[in-house]
Amino acid sequence: MRFDGTDAYIAEKDLTVAINAAIALQKPLLVKGEPGTGKTELARQLASALGLDLLEWHVKSTTKAQQGLYEYDAVSRLRDSQLGDDRFNDIGNYIRRGKLWDAFDADKRVVLLIDEIDKADIEFPNDLLQELDRMEFHVYETGETIRARHRPIVIITSNNEKELPDAFLRRCFFHFIRFPDIETLHRIVEVHYPGIKQNLVRAALTQFYEIRDVPGLKKKPSTSEALDWIRLLVADDVAPEDLRGDAKNALPRLHGALLKNEQDVHLFERLAFMARRQG
C-alpha cells in the first residue's frame, strides 16, 4: 500500500514519505502541527485513497485508554440480576467494544484515527503502549485475548498541547506538518474552490500571510480559517482592490473568520489607531 495524496488533499512530499514509512514499519504515525493544518483530514483521505474503512476515536479530556479497548457495564448487570433478566448469565452482554477492538476484529485492514491524543491525561499514551505495540489486549471479565486479525494503519494526531512520554514516542513514526507556504495554500484553495478568481486568491493570501506575521498575535489563523475567509469573500463578491478597505483600518474585511479572540482584535485596533496618529 502506498499513499501519494488525493485530488482533494494536497500532501507535501515529506508527508507522503512519512505515511509510507509508517506503513512499511507497521508503526503508528504521530502527526503534529498547528490546529487546522489538515491532520484529521489526512486520516480520512488516506483511508479513501487506499480503499480502506476508517475508524475515528476522538479523544477528550475525560477519555481513558480503557475506553478504546472495551468498557464493562457492571451496573447494568447488577440491575438485570436483581430483575431476573436472562441476559445476566452471559457477561459478554455487558461488554461494550471500543475503537481498538473494532479495528483489531475487522475483516480487513482499516485505518484507525486516534485524534488529538494530547487532550487526554498524561497517562493515556502510556496505557496504550502494549496494545499498539503488540496489537493485542486481554479482556479480564471473559478471559479472552483479542488479537488484531489485520494490523490497522494507525494515525495519531496531536496539537502539541502537552508533551508525550518518551516510551510512547519511541513506538511511533513522527511527522510535523509545517504550515503551508503561499504557493501550497494557493493550490489548496483551488482544490476546495475550483474556478475561483485568481486575482482575488492572490490578494487574499497576501493579506492572510501578512496577518499571520503580525507580532504579538495570540492565535495565528489556520489553513481552515483561510478557506472559510476566502469563501466569505467570494460570497460577498469582494473585489481584490476592495479587500483592504480603508488603509488606516488595520482590521481585515470579515475579520471574524480569521481573528478568534478579543486580544487579537484589540491588537489590530491599536495598529489602526497608531496608523491614524501617524497620518
PDB file of N, CA, C and O in Angstrom, residues 31-100:
ATOM      1  N   VAL A  31       1.254  12.528  14.064  1.00  0.00           N
ATOM      2  CA  VAL A  31       1.263  13.747  13.265  1.00  0.00           C
ATOM      3  C   VAL A  31       0.986  14.940  14.168  1.00  0.00           C
ATOM      4  O   VAL A  31      -0.056  14.996  14.832  1.00  0.00           O
ATOM      5  N   LYS A  32       1.924  15.878  14.201  1.00  0.00           N
ATOM      6  CA  LYS A  32       1.741  17.115  14.961  1.00  0.00           C
ATOM      7  C   LYS A  32       1.675  18.296  14.002  1.00  0.00           C
ATOM      8  O   LYS A  32       2.098  18.201  12.846  1.00  0.00           O
ATOM      9  N   GLY A  33       1.190  19.402  14.498  1.00  0.00           N
ATOM     10  CA  GLY A  33       1.085  20.608  13.689  1.00  0.00           C
ATOM     11  C   GLY A  33       0.062  21.555  14.280  1.00  0.00           C
ATOM     12  O   GLY A  33      -0.681  21.198  15.204  1.00  0.00           O
ATOM     13  N   GLU A  34       0.037  22.771  13.760  1.00  0.00           N
ATOM     14  CA  GLU A  34      -0.941  23.746  14.224  1.00  0.00           C
ATOM     15  C   GLU A  34      -2.353  23.222  13.999  1.00  0.00           C
ATOM     16  O   GLU A  34      -2.607  22.474  13.052  1.00  0.00           O
ATOM     17  N   PRO A  35      -3.304  23.611  14.877  1.00  0.00           N
ATOM     18  CA  PRO A  35      -4.701  23.266  14.598  1.00  0.00           C
ATOM     19  C   PRO A  35      -5.123  23.819  13.241  1.00  0.00           C
ATOM     20  O   PRO A  35      -4.761  24.927  12.864  1.00  0.00           O
ATOM     21  N   GLY A  36      -5.884  23.024  12.504  1.00  0.00           N
ATOM     22  CA  GLY A  36      -6.382  23.476  11.213  1.00  0.00           C
ATOM     23  C   GLY A  36      -5.461  23.240  10.047  1.00  0.00           C
ATOM     24  O   GLY A  36      -5.685  23.763   8.955  1.00  0.00           O
ATOM     25  N   THR A  37      -4.409  22.425  10.241  1.00  0.00           N
ATOM     26  CA  THR A  37      -3.477  22.153   9.138  1.00  0.00           C
ATOM     27  C   THR A  37      -3.775  20.827   8.437  1.00  0.00           C
ATOM     28  O   THR A  37      -2.968  20.355   7.641  1.00  0.00           O
ATOM     29  N   GLY A  38      -4.915  20.205   8.739  1.00  0.00           N
ATOM     30  CA  GLY A  38      -5.332  19.019   7.996  1.00  0.00           C
ATOM     31  C   GLY A  38      -4.883  17.699   8.568  1.00  0.00           C
ATOM     32  O   GLY A  38      -4.819  16.711   7.829  1.00  0.00           O
ATOM     33  N   LYS A  39      -4.596  17.639   9.867  1.00  0.00           N
ATOM     34  CA  LYS A  39      -4.127  16.380  10.461  1.00  0.00           C
ATOM     35  C   LYS A  39      -5.240  15.331  10.483  1.00  0.00           C
ATOM     36  O   LYS A  39      -5.021  14.176  10.112  1.00  0.00           O
ATOM     37  N   THR A  40      -6.420  15.731  10.933  1.00  0.00           N
ATOM     38  CA  THR A  40      -7.544  14.792  10.978  1.00  0.00           C
ATOM     39  C   THR A  40      -7.974  14.387   9.575  1.00  0.00           C
ATOM     40  O   THR A  40      -8.239  13.206   9.302  1.00  0.00           O
ATOM     41  N   GLU A  41      -8.020  15.359   8.669  1.00  0.00           N
ATOM     42  CA  GLU A  41      -8.427  15.081   7.298  1.00  0.00           C
ATOM     43  C   GLU A  41      -7.452  14.130   6.617  1.00  0.00           C
ATOM     44  O   GLU A  41      -7.846  13.370   5.716  1.00  0.00           O
ATOM     45  N   LEU A  42      -6.194  14.148   7.051  1.00  0.00           N
ATOM     46  CA  LEU A  42      -5.194  13.249   6.471  1.00  0.00           C
ATOM     47  C   LEU A  42      -5.627  11.798   6.609  1.00  0.00           C
ATOM     48  O   LEU A  42      -5.535  11.023   5.646  1.00  0.00           O
ATOM     49  N   ALA A  43      -6.093  11.402   7.791  1.00  0.00           N
ATOM     50  CA  ALA A  43      -6.515  10.010   8.008  1.00  0.00           C
ATOM     51  C   ALA A  43      -7.690   9.657   7.101  1.00  0.00           C
ATOM     52  O   ALA A  43      -7.755   8.547   6.551  1.00  0.00           O
ATOM     53  N   ARG A  44      -8.618  10.590   6.944  1.00  0.00           N
ATOM     54  CA  ARG A  44      -9.789  10.330   6.094  1.00  0.00           C
ATOM     55  C   ARG A  44      -9.385  10.163   4.628  1.00  0.00           C
ATOM     56  O   ARG A  44      -9.877   9.278   3.930  1.00  0.00           O
ATOM     57  N   GLN A  45      -8.483  11.029   4.186  1.00  0.00           N
ATOM     58  CA  GLN A  45      -8.036  10.942   2.795  1.00  0.00           C
ATOM     59  C   GLN A  45      -7.176   9.703   2.561  1.00  0.00           C
ATOM     60  O   GLN A  45      -7.223   9.100   1.481  1.00  0.00           O
ATOM     61  N   LEU A  46      -6.398   9.316   3.562  1.00  0.00           N
ATOM     62  CA  LEU A  46      -5.578   8.100   3.454  1.00  0.00           C
ATOM     63  C   LEU A  46      -6.478   6.879   3.299  1.00  0.00           C
ATOM     64  O   LEU A  46      -6.233   6.028   2.432  1.00  0.00           O
ATOM     65  N   ALA A  47      -7.519   6.792   4.119  1.00  0.00           N
ATOM     66  CA  ALA A  47      -8.444   5.667   4.025  1.00  0.00           C
ATOM     67  C   ALA A  47      -9.128   5.642   2.665  1.00  0.00           C
ATOM     68  O   ALA A  47      -9.277   4.583   2.046  1.00  0.00           O
ATOM     69  N   SER A  48      -9.526   6.816   2.191  1.00  0.00           N
ATOM     70  CA  SER A  48     -10.193   6.896   0.887  1.00  0.00           C
ATOM     71  C   SER A  48      -9.256   6.474  -0.237  1.00  0.00           C
ATOM     72  O   SER A  48      -9.649   5.727  -1.146  1.00  0.00           O
ATOM     73  N   ALA A  49      -8.007   6.943  -0.188  1.00  0.00           N
ATOM     74  CA  ALA A  49      -7.051   6.640  -1.258  1.00  0.00           C
ATOM     75  C   ALA A  49      -6.712   5.155  -1.312  1.00  0.00           C
ATOM     76  O   ALA A  49      -6.513   4.598  -2.396  1.00  0.00           O
ATOM     77  N   LEU A  50      -6.637   4.515  -0.134  1.00  0.00           N
ATOM     78  CA  LEU A  50      -6.259   3.104  -0.085  1.00  0.00           C
ATOM     79  C   LEU A  50      -7.464   2.172  -0.143  1.00  0.00           C
ATOM     80  O   LEU A  50      -7.297   0.943  -0.131  1.00  0.00           O
ATOM     81  N   GLY A  51      -8.666   2.743  -0.173  1.00  0.00           N
ATOM     82  CA  GLY A  51      -9.870   1.919  -0.236  1.00  0.00           C
ATOM     83  C   GLY A  51     -10.140   1.160   1.047  1.00  0.00           C
ATOM     84  O   GLY A  51     -10.676   0.042   1.019  1.00  0.00           O
ATOM     85  N   LEU A  52      -9.787   1.762   2.195  1.00  0.00           N
ATOM     86  CA  LEU A  52      -9.966   1.112   3.488  1.00  0.00           C
ATOM     87  C   LEU A  52     -11.033   1.820   4.301  1.00  0.00           C
ATOM     88  O   LEU A  52     -11.292   3.009   4.121  1.00  0.00           O
ATOM     89  N   ASP A  53     -11.641   1.080   5.222  1.00  0.00           N
ATOM     90  CA  ASP A  53     -12.588   1.694   6.150  1.00  0.00           C
ATOM     91  C   ASP A  53     -11.824   2.521   7.176  1.00  0.00           C
ATOM     92  O   ASP A  53     -10.674   2.218   7.525  1.00  0.00           O
ATOM     93  N   LEU A  54     -12.487   3.565   7.681  1.00  0.00           N
ATOM     94  CA  LEU A  54     -11.877   4.454   8.668  1.00  0.00           C
ATOM     95  C   LEU A  54     -12.639   4.363   9.980  1.00  0.00           C
ATOM     96  O   LEU A  54     -13.872   4.484  10.014  1.00  0.00           O
ATOM     97  N   LEU A  55     -11.903   4.153  11.071  1.00  0.00           N
ATOM     98  CA  LEU A  55     -12.464   4.203  12.421  1.00  0.00           C
ATOM     99  C   LEU A  55     -11.863   5.412  13.122  1.00  0.00           C
ATOM    100  O   LEU A  55     -10.632   5.563  13.154  1.00  0.00           O
ATOM    101  N   GLU A  56     -12.714   6.271  13.665  1.00  0.00           N
ATOM    102  CA  GLU A  56     -12.259   7.505  14.294  1.00  0.00           C
ATOM    103  C   GLU A  56     -12.513   7.467  15.797  1.00  0.00           C
ATOM    104  O   GLU A  56     -13.638   7.252  16.234  1.00  0.00           O
ATOM    105  N   TRP A  57     -11.452   7.689  16.565  1.00  0.00           N
ATOM    106  CA  TRP A  57     -11.543   7.784  18.023  1.00  0.00           C
ATOM    107  C   TRP A  57     -11.109   9.194  18.405  1.00  0.00           C
ATOM    108  O   TRP A  57      -9.932   9.512  18.385  1.00  0.00           O
ATOM    109  N   HIS A  58     -12.085  10.032  18.715  1.00  0.00           N
ATOM    110  CA  HIS A  58     -11.811  11.422  19.055  1.00  0.00           C
ATOM    111  C   HIS A  58     -11.615  11.535  20.563  1.00  0.00           C
ATOM    112  O   HIS A  58     -12.543  11.298  21.345  1.00  0.00           O
ATOM    113  N   VAL A  59     -10.411  11.885  20.963  1.00  0.00           N
ATOM    114  CA  VAL A  59     -10.032  11.911  22.368  1.00  0.00           C
ATOM    115  C   VAL A  59     -10.472  13.229  23.010  1.00  0.00           C
ATOM    116  O   VAL A  59     -10.336  14.300  22.411  1.00  0.00           O
ATOM    117  N   LYS A  60     -11.008  13.137  24.227  1.00  0.00           N
ATOM    118  CA  LYS A  60     -11.388  14.310  25.018  1.00  0.00           C
ATOM    119  C   LYS A  60     -10.589  14.318  26.314  1.00  0.00           C
ATOM    120  O   LYS A  60      -9.862  13.374  26.624  1.00  0.00           O
ATOM    121  N   SER A  61     -10.748  15.387  27.081  1.00  0.00           N
ATOM    122  CA  SER A  61     -10.002  15.493  28.334  1.00  0.00           C
ATOM    123  C   SER A  61     -10.399  14.405  29.327  1.00  0.00           C
ATOM    124  O   SER A  61      -9.629  14.039  30.214  1.00  0.00           O
ATOM    125  N   THR A  62     -11.620  13.865  29.190  1.00  0.00           N
ATOM    126  CA  THR A  62     -12.099  12.832  30.116  1.00  0.00           C
ATOM    127  C   THR A  62     -11.905  11.419  29.579  1.00  0.00           C
ATOM    128  O   THR A  62     -12.253  10.452  30.258  1.00  0.00           O
ATOM    129  N   THR A  63     -11.357  11.284  28.381  1.00  0.00           N
ATOM    130  CA  THR A  63     -11.211   9.966  27.764  1.00  0.00           C
ATOM    131  C   THR A  63     -10.126   9.150  28.462  1.00  0.00           C
ATOM    132  O   THR A  63      -9.048   9.655  28.772  1.00  0.00           O
ATOM    133  N   LYS A  64     -10.431   7.886  28.709  1.00  0.00           N
ATOM    134  CA  LYS A  64      -9.464   6.949  29.279  1.00  0.00           C
ATOM    135  C   LYS A  64      -9.073   5.928  28.218  1.00  0.00           C
ATOM    136  O   LYS A  64      -9.868   5.573  27.343  1.00  0.00           O
ATOM    137  N   ALA A  65      -7.845   5.439  28.315  1.00  0.00           N
ATOM    138  CA  ALA A  65      -7.352   4.485  27.328  1.00  0.00           C
ATOM    139  C   ALA A  65      -8.205   3.224  27.292  1.00  0.00           C
ATOM    140  O   ALA A  65      -8.425   2.637  26.228  1.00  0.00           O
ATOM    141  N   GLN A  66      -8.718   2.810  28.441  1.00  0.00           N
ATOM    142  CA  GLN A  66      -9.533   1.601  28.524  1.00  0.00           C
ATOM    143  C   GLN A  66     -10.756   1.690  27.616  1.00  0.00           C
ATOM    144  O   GLN A  66     -11.220   0.673  27.077  1.00  0.00           O
ATOM    145  N   GLN A  67     -11.277   2.906  27.410  1.00  0.00           N
ATOM    146  CA  GLN A  67     -12.456   3.071  26.567  1.00  0.00           C
ATOM    147  C   GLN A  67     -12.172   2.700  25.120  1.00  0.00           C
ATOM    148  O   GLN A  67     -13.095   2.350  24.378  1.00  0.00           O
ATOM    149  N   GLY A  68     -10.930   2.800  24.700  1.00  0.00           N
ATOM    150  CA  GLY A  68     -10.578   2.392  23.351  1.00  0.00           C
ATOM    151  C   GLY A  68     -10.555   0.886  23.184  1.00  0.00           C
ATOM    152  O   GLY A  68     -10.679   0.381  22.067  1.00  0.00           O
ATOM    153  N   LEU A  69     -10.366   0.166  24.302  1.00  0.00           N
ATOM    154  CA  LEU A  69     -10.367  -1.294  24.266  1.00  0.00           C
ATOM    155  C   LEU A  69     -11.792  -1.816  24.449  1.00  0.00           C
ATOM    156  O   LEU A  69     -12.387  -2.377  23.550  1.00  0.00           O
ATOM    157  N   TYR A  70     -12.323  -1.613  25.639  1.00  0.00           N
ATOM    158  CA  TYR A  70     -13.700  -2.011  25.928  1.00  0.00           C
ATOM    159  C   TYR A  70     -14.111  -1.404  27.265  1.00  0.00           C
ATOM    160  O   TYR A  70     -13.269  -0.940  28.046  1.00  0.00           O
ATOM    161  N   GLU A  71     -15.408  -1.417  27.521  1.00  0.00           N
ATOM    162  CA  GLU A  71     -15.947  -0.994  28.810  1.00  0.00           C
ATOM    163  C   GLU A  71     -16.899  -2.064  29.316  1.00  0.00           C
ATOM    164  O   GLU A  71     -17.695  -2.619  28.545  1.00  0.00           O
ATOM    165  N   TYR A  72     -16.807  -2.333  30.613  1.00  0.00           N
ATOM    166  CA  TYR A  72     -17.665  -3.328  31.259  1.00  0.00           C
ATOM    167  C   TYR A  72     -18.724  -2.604  32.064  1.00  0.00           C
ATOM    168  O   TYR A  72     -18.415  -1.822  32.969  1.00  0.00           O
ATOM    169  N   ASP A  73     -19.997  -2.855  31.730  1.00  0.00           N
ATOM    170  CA  ASP A  73     -21.121  -2.186  32.386  1.00  0.00           C
ATOM    171  C   ASP A  73     -21.607  -3.032  33.553  1.00  0.00           C
ATOM    172  O   ASP A  73     -22.582  -3.790  33.445  1.00  0.00           O
ATOM    173  N   ALA A  74     -20.917  -2.913  34.691  1.00  0.00           N
ATOM    174  CA  ALA A  74     -21.260  -3.714  35.874  1.00  0.00           C
ATOM    175  C   ALA A  74     -22.596  -3.289  36.476  1.00  0.00           C
ATOM    176  O   ALA A  74     -23.316  -4.119  37.040  1.00  0.00           O
ATOM    177  N   VAL A  75     -22.929  -2.012  36.347  1.00  0.00           N
ATOM    178  CA  VAL A  75     -24.181  -1.509  36.923  1.00  0.00           C
ATOM    179  C   VAL A  75     -25.384  -2.151  36.238  1.00  0.00           C
ATOM    180  O   VAL A  75     -26.335  -2.592  36.895  1.00  0.00           O
ATOM    181  N   SER A  76     -25.342  -2.214  34.898  1.00  0.00           N
ATOM    182  CA  SER A  76     -26.457  -2.827  34.169  1.00  0.00           C
ATOM    183  C   SER A  76     -26.577  -4.310  34.494  1.00  0.00           C
ATOM    184  O   SER A  76     -27.691  -4.847  34.605  1.00  0.00           O
ATOM    185  N   ARG A  77     -25.451  -4.983  34.680  1.00  0.00           N
ATOM    186  CA  ARG A  77     -25.505  -6.413  35.000  1.00  0.00           C
ATOM    187  C   ARG A  77     -26.103  -6.643  36.387  1.00  0.00           C
ATOM    188  O   ARG A  77     -26.888  -7.576  36.588  1.00  0.00           O
ATOM    189  N   LEU A  78     -25.734  -5.771  37.318  1.00  0.00           N
ATOM    190  CA  LEU A  78     -26.304  -5.877  38.657  1.00  0.00           C
ATOM    191  C   LEU A  78     -27.815  -5.654  38.624  1.00  0.00           C
ATOM    192  O   LEU A  78     -28.581  -6.388  39.265  1.00  0.00           O
ATOM    193  N   ARG A  79     -28.241  -4.675  37.856  1.00  0.00           N
ATOM    194  CA  ARG A  79     -29.665  -4.387  37.757  1.00  0.00           C
ATOM    195  C   ARG A  79     -30.422  -5.559  37.143  1.00  0.00           C
ATOM    196  O   ARG A  79     -31.489  -5.962  37.622  1.00  0.00           O
ATOM    197  N   ASP A  80     -29.839  -6.144  36.073  1.00  0.00           N
ATOM    198  CA  ASP A  80     -30.502  -7.270  35.426  1.00  0.00           C
ATOM    199  C   ASP A  80     -30.568  -8.488  36.335  1.00  0.00           C
ATOM    200  O   ASP A  80     -31.535  -9.276  36.285  1.00  0.00           O
ATOM    201  N   SER A  81     -29.534  -8.657  37.173  1.00  0.00           N
ATOM    202  CA  SER A  81     -29.559  -9.795  38.103  1.00  0.00           C
ATOM    203  C   SER A  81     -30.678  -9.630  39.130  1.00  0.00           C
ATOM    204  O   SER A  81     -31.326 -10.606  39.518  1.00  0.00           O
ATOM    205  N   GLN A  82     -30.899  -8.392  39.554  1.00  0.00           N
ATOM    206  CA  GLN A  82     -31.964  -8.125  40.519  1.00  0.00           C
ATOM    207  C   GLN A  82     -33.349  -8.298  39.897  1.00  0.00           C
ATOM    208  O   GLN A  82     -34.305  -8.657  40.590  1.00  0.00           O
ATOM    209  N   LEU A  83     -33.445  -8.061  38.584  1.00  0.00           N
ATOM    210  CA  LEU A  83     -34.728  -8.176  37.893  1.00  0.00           C
ATOM    211  C   LEU A  83     -34.965  -9.573  37.323  1.00  0.00           C
ATOM    212  O   LEU A  83     -36.023  -9.844  36.748  1.00  0.00           O
ATOM    213  N   GLY A  84     -33.966 -10.452  37.455  1.00  0.00           N
ATOM    214  CA  GLY A  84     -34.099 -11.802  36.949  1.00  0.00           C
ATOM    215  C   GLY A  84     -33.988 -11.906  35.439  1.00  0.00           C
ATOM    216  O   GLY A  84     -34.500 -12.860  34.834  1.00  0.00           O
ATOM    217  N   ASP A  85     -33.310 -10.968  34.820  1.00  0.00           N
ATOM    218  CA  ASP A  85     -33.159 -10.972  33.361  1.00  0.00           C
ATOM    219  C   ASP A  85     -32.156 -12.054  32.954  1.00  0.00           C
ATOM    220  O   ASP A  85     -31.080 -12.197  33.544  1.00  0.00           O
ATOM    221  N   ASP A  86     -32.509 -12.849  31.927  1.00  0.00           N
ATOM    222  CA  ASP A  86     -31.627 -13.932  31.466  1.00  0.00           C
ATOM    223  C   ASP A  86     -30.314 -13.419  30.893  1.00  0.00           C
ATOM    224  O   ASP A  86     -29.343 -14.183  30.804  1.00  0.00           O
ATOM    225  N   ARG A  87     -30.269 -12.155  30.486  1.00  0.00           N
ATOM    226  CA  ARG A  87     -29.029 -11.587  29.961  1.00  0.00           C
ATOM    227  C   ARG A  87     -27.905 -11.656  30.978  1.00  0.00           C
ATOM    228  O   ARG A  87     -26.729 -11.684  30.624  1.00  0.00           O
ATOM    229  N   PHE A  88     -28.241 -11.696  32.238  1.00  0.00           N
ATOM    230  CA  PHE A  88     -27.250 -11.694  33.312  1.00  0.00           C
ATOM    231  C   PHE A  88     -26.285 -12.869  33.199  1.00  0.00           C
ATOM    232  O   PHE A  88     -25.109 -12.758  33.589  1.00  0.00           O
ATOM    233  N   ASN A  89     -26.738 -13.986  32.660  1.00  0.00           N
ATOM    234  CA  ASN A  89     -25.915 -15.196  32.617  1.00  0.00           C
ATOM    235  C   ASN A  89     -24.756 -15.100  31.637  1.00  0.00           C
ATOM    236  O   ASN A  89     -23.802 -15.879  31.729  1.00  0.00           O
ATOM    237  N   ASP A  90     -24.827 -14.191  30.688  1.00  0.00           N
ATOM    238  CA  ASP A  90     -23.755 -14.021  29.701  1.00  0.00           C
ATOM    239  C   ASP A  90     -23.086 -12.672  29.926  1.00  0.00           C
ATOM    240  O   ASP A  90     -23.633 -11.627  29.591  1.00  0.00           O
ATOM    241  N   ILE A  91     -21.885 -12.700  30.501  1.00  0.00           N
ATOM    242  CA  ILE A  91     -21.201 -11.437  30.825  1.00  0.00           C
ATOM    243  C   ILE A  91     -20.853 -10.647  29.573  1.00  0.00           C
ATOM    244  O   ILE A  91     -20.689  -9.421  29.616  1.00  0.00           O
ATOM    245  N   GLY A  92     -20.799 -11.345  28.425  1.00  0.00           N
ATOM    246  CA  GLY A  92     -20.495 -10.663  27.168  1.00  0.00           C
ATOM    247  C   GLY A  92     -21.547  -9.631  26.785  1.00  0.00           C
ATOM    248  O   GLY A  92     -21.258  -8.717  26.006  1.00  0.00           O
ATOM    249  N   ASN A  93     -22.740  -9.774  27.330  1.00  0.00           N
ATOM    250  CA  ASN A  93     -23.796  -8.797  27.053  1.00  0.00           C
ATOM    251  C   ASN A  93     -23.495  -7.431  27.652  1.00  0.00           C
ATOM    252  O   ASN A  93     -24.164  -6.449  27.305  1.00  0.00           O
ATOM    253  N   TYR A  94     -22.529  -7.388  28.540  1.00  0.00           N
ATOM    254  CA  TYR A  94     -22.240  -6.138  29.252  1.00  0.00           C
ATOM    255  C   TYR A  94     -20.861  -5.583  28.892  1.00  0.00           C
ATOM    256  O   TYR A  94     -20.343  -4.700  29.560  1.00  0.00           O
ATOM    257  N   ILE A  95     -20.286  -6.155  27.846  1.00  0.00           N
ATOM    258  CA  ILE A  95     -19.001  -5.671  27.341  1.00  0.00           C
ATOM    259  C   ILE A  95     -19.277  -4.779  26.136  1.00  0.00           C
ATOM    260  O   ILE A  95     -19.864  -5.217  25.145  1.00  0.00           O
ATOM    261  N   ARG A  96     -18.836  -3.526  26.215  1.00  0.00           N
ATOM    262  CA  ARG A  96     -19.001  -2.579  25.103  1.00  0.00           C
ATOM    263  C   ARG A  96     -17.661  -2.401  24.411  1.00  0.00           C
ATOM    264  O   ARG A  96     -16.699  -1.928  25.008  1.00  0.00           O
ATOM    265  N   ARG A  97     -17.575  -2.790  23.161  1.00  0.00           N
ATOM    266  CA  ARG A  97     -16.326  -2.747  22.431  1.00  0.00           C
ATOM    267  C   ARG A  97     -15.910  -1.322  22.105  1.00  0.00           C
ATOM    268  O   ARG A  97     -16.735  -0.477  21.774  1.00  0.00           O
ATOM    269  N   GLY A  98     -14.588  -1.070  22.192  1.00  0.00           N
ATOM    270  CA  GLY A  98     -14.036   0.230  21.844  1.00  0.00           C
ATOM    271  C   GLY A  98     -13.505   0.229  20.416  1.00  0.00           C
ATOM    272  O   GLY A  98     -13.566  -0.772  19.692  1.00  0.00           O
ATOM    273  N   LYS A  99     -12.944   1.375  20.025  1.00  0.00           N
ATOM    274  CA  LYS A  99     -12.473   1.533  18.643  1.00  0.00           C
ATOM    275  C   LYS A  99     -11.290   0.607  18.336  1.00  0.00           C
ATOM    276  O   LYS A  99     -11.172   0.103  17.215  1.00  0.00           O
ATOM    277  N   LEU A 100     -10.400   0.392  19.310  1.00  0.00           N
ATOM    278  CA  LEU A 100      -9.282  -0.513  19.051  1.00  0.00           C
ATOM    279  C   LEU A 100      -9.775  -1.938  18.850  1.00  0.00           C
ATOM    280  O   LEU A 100      -9.269  -2.664  17.973  1.00  0.00           O
TER     281      LEU A 100
END
